[in-house]
mmCIF file of C-alpha atoms and ligand atoms in Angstrom:
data_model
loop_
_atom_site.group_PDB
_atom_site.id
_atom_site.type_symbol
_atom_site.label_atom_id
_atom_site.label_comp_id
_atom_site.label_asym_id
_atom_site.label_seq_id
_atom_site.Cartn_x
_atom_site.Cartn_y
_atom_site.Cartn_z
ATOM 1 C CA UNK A 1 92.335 141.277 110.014
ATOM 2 C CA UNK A 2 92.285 139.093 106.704
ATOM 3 C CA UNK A 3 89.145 138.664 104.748
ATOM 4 C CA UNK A 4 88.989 136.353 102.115
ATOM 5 C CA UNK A 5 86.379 136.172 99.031
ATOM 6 C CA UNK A 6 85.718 132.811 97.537
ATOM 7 C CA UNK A 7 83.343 131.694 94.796
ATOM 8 C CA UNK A 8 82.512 131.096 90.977
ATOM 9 C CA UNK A 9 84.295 133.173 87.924
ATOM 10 C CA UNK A 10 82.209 136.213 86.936
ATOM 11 C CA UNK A 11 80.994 136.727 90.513
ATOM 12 C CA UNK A 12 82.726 140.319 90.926
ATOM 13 C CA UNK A 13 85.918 138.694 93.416
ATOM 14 C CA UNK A 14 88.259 141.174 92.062
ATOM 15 C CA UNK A 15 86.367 143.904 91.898
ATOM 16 C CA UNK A 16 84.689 143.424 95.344
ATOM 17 C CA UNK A 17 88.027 142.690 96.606
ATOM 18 C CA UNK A 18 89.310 145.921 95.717
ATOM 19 C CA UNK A 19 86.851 148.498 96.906
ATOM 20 C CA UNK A 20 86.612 146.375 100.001
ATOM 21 C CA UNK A 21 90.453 146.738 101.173
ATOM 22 C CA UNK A 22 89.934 150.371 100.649
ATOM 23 C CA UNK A 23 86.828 151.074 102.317
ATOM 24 C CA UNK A 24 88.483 148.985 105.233
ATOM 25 C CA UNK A 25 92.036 150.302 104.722
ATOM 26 C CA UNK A 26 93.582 146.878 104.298
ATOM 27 C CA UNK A 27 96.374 145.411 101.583
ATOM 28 C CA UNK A 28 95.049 143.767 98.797
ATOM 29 C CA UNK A 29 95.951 140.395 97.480
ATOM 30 C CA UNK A 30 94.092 138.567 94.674
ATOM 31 C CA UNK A 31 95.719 134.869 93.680
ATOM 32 C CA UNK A 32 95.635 135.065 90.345
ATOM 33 C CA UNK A 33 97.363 138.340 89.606
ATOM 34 C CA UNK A 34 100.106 137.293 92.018
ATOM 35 C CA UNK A 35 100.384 133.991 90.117
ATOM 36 C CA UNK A 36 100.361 136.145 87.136
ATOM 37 C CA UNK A 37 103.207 137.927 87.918
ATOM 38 C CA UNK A 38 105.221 135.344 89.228
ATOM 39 C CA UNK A 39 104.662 132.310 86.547
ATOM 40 C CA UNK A 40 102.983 134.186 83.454
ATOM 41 C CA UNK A 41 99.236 134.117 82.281
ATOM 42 C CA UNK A 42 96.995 131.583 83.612
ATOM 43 C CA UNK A 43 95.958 131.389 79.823
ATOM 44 C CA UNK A 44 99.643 130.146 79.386
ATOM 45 C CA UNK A 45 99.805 127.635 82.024
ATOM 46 C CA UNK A 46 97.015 125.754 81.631
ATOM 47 C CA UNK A 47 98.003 125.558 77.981
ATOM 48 C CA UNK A 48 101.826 124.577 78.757
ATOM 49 C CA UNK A 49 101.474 122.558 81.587
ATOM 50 C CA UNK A 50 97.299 121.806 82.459
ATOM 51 C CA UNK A 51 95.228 122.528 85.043
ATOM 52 C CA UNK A 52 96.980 120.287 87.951
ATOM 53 C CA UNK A 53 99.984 122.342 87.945
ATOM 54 C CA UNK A 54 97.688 125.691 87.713
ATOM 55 C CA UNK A 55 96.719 124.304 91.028
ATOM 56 C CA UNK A 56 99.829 123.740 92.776
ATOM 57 C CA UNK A 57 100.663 127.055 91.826
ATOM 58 C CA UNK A 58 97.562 128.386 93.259
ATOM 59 C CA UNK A 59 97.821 126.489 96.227
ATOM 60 C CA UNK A 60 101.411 127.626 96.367
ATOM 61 C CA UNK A 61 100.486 131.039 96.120
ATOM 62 C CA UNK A 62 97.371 130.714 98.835
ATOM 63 C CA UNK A 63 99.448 130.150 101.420
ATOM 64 C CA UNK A 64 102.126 132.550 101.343
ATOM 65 C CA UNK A 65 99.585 135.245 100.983
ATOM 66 C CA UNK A 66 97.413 134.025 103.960
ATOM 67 C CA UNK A 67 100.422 133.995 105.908
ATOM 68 C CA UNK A 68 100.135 138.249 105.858
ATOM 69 C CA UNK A 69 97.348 140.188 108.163
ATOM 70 C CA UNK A 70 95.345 143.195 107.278
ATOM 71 C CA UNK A 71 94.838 142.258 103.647
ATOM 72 C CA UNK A 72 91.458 141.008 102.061
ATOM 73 C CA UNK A 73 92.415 138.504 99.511
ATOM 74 C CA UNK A 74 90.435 137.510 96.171
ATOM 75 C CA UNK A 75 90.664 134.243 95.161
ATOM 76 C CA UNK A 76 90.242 132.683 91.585
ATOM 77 C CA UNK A 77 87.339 130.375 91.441
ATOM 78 C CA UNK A 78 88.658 126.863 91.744
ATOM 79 C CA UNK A 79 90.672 127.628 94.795
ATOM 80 C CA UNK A 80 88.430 125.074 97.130
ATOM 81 C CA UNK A 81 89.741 122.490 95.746
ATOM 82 C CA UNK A 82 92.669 121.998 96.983
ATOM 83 C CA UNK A 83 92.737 124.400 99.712
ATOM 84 C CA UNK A 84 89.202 123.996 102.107
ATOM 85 C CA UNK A 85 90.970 122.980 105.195
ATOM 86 C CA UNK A 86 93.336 125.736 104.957
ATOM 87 C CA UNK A 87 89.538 128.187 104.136
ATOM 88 C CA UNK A 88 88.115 126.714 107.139
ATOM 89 C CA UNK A 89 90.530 127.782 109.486
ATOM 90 C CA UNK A 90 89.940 131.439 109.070
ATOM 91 C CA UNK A 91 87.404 133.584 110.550
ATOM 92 C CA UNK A 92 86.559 135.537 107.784
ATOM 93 C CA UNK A 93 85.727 133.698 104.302
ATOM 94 C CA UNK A 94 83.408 135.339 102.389
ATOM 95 C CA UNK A 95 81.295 133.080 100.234
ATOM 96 C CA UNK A 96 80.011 135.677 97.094
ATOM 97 C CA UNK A 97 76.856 133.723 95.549
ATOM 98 C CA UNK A 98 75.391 134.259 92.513
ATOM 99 C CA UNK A 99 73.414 132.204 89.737
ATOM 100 C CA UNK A 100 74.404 131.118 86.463
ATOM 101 C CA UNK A 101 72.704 133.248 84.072
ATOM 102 C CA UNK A 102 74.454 136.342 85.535
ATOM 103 C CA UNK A 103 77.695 134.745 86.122
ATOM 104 C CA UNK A 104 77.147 133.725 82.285
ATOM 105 C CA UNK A 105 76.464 137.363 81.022
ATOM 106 C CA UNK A 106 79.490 138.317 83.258
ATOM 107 C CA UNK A 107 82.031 136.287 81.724
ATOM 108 C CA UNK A 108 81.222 135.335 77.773
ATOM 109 C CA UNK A 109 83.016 137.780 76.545
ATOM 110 C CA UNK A 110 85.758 137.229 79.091
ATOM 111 C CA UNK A 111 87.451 133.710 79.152
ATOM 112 C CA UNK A 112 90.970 134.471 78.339
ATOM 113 C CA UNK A 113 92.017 134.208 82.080
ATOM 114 C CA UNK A 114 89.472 131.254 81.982
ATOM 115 C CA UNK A 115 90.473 127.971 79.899
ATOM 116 C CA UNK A 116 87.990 126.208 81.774
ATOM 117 C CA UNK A 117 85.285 127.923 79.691
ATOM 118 C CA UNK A 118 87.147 127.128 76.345
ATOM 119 C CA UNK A 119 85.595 124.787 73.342
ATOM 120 C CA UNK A 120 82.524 124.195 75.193
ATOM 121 C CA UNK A 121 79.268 124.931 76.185
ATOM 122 C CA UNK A 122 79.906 127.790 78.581
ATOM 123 C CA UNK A 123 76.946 128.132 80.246
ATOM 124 C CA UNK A 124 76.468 123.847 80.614
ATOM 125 C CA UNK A 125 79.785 124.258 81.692
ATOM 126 C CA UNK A 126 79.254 127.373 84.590
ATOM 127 C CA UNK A 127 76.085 124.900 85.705
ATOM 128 C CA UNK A 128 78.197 121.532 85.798
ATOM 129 C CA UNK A 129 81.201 123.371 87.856
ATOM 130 C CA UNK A 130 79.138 125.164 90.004
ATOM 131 C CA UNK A 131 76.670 122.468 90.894
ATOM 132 C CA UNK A 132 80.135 120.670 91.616
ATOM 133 C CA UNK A 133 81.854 123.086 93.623
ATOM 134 C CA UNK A 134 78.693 125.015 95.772
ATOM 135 C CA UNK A 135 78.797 123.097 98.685
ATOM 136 C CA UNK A 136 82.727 123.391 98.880
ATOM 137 C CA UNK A 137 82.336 127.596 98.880
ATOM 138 C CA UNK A 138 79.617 126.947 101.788
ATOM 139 C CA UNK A 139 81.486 124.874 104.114
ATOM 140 C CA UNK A 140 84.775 127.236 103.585
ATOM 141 C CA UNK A 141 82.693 129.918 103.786
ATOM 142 C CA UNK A 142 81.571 132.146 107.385
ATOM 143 C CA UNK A 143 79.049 134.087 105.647
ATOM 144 C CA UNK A 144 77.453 134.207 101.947
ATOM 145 C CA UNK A 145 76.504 137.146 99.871
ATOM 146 C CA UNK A 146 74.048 137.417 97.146
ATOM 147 C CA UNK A 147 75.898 138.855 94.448
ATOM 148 C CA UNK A 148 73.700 139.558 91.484
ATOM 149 C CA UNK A 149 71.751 142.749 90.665
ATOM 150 C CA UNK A 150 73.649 144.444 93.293
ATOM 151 C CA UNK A 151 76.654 147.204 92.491
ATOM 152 C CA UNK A 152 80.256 146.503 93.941
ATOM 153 C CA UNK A 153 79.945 149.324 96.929
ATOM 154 C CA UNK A 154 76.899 147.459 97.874
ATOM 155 C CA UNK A 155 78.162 144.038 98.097
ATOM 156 C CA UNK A 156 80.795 145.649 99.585
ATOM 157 C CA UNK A 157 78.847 147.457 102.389
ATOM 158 C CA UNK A 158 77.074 144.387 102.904
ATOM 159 C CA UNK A 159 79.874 142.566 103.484
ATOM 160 C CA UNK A 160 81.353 145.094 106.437
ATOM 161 C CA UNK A 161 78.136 145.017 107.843
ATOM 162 C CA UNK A 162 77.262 140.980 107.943
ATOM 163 C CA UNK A 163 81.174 140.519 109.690
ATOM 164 C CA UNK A 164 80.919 143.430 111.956
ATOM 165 C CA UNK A 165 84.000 144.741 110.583
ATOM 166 C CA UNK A 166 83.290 148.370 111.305
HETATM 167 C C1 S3P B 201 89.257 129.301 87.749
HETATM 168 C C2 S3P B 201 88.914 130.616 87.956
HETATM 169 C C3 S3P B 201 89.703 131.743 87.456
HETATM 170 C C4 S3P B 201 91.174 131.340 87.322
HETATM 171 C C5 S3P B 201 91.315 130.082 86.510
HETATM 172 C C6 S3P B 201 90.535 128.899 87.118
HETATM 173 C C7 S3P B 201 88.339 128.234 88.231
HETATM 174 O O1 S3P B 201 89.586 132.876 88.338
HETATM 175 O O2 S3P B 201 91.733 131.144 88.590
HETATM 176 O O3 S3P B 201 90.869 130.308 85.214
HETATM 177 O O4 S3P B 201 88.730 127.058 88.239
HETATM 178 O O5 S3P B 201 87.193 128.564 88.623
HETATM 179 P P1 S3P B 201 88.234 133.757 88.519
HETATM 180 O O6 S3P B 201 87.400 133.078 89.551
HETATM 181 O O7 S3P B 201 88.743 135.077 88.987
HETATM 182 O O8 S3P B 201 87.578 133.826 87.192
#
């Protein structure tokens, strides 16, 4: 089984991610700490080299770890787009949805691994990006949780229960 969680920064991937492969006794991957490990911080490499090689990198990274089975995988945020025909071919994409004030509050204080969210506006920016990028998490996606006001081991739960995965 491979389960994969896509949507904005700040919506809990990681997190979710983690409490999910244990609950379900599956390897966990998350794109952005392997890329981490591998090529530096993501802080680093957008600075060094800009966002179009983050994303061969990322891309890079995508596939080698959906190559593996029994593993849910976290994804970093921009990862649809480059990579939604690769999404759509799995069975099990999880879509995590959640609006921009919370995804806001999540993240101010936390924009290191996040250059997108540098010298601007960062909510004006969360709204532009996600208005831009909602429709690719649908149509990658198999089924779409809520995220906000809910704790990780619900979203979690939820998640077993809406794929059946128990
Ligand atoms: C990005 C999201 C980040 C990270 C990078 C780019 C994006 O991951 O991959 O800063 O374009 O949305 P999170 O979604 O874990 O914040």
């Amino acid at each position: 089984m491979r389960i994969v969680l896509v949507g904005f920064m700040g919506v809990g991937k990681t997190s979710i991610g983690k409490v999910l492969s244990k609950r379900l006794n599956l390897d966990f991957f998350d794109t952005d700490i392997e890329i981490e490990k591998e090529y530096g911080s993501i802080e680093n490499i957008f600075e060094s080299f800009g966002e179009d090689y983050f994303r061969n990198l990322e891309t890079k990274v995508l596939n080698s770890i959906i190559k593996k089975d029994n593993l849910v995988i976290s994804t970093g945020g921009g990862v649809v787009i480059r990579n939604s025909d690769v999404l759509k071919e799995l069975e099990k994409v999880v879509f995590l949805d959640s609006n921009v004030e919370n995804i806001y509050n999540n993240i101010k204080n936390d924009t290191k691994k996040r250059p997108l969210l540098k010298d601007c506006d960062i909510k004006e920016k969360i709204e532009t990006l996600l208005n831009k990028r909602y429709n690719l998490y649908e149509s990658v996606s198999n089924i779409k949780i809520k995220a906000e006001n809910k704790t990780v081991d619900e979203i979690s739960e939820e998640i077993i229960l809406k794929l059946g995965v128990i």
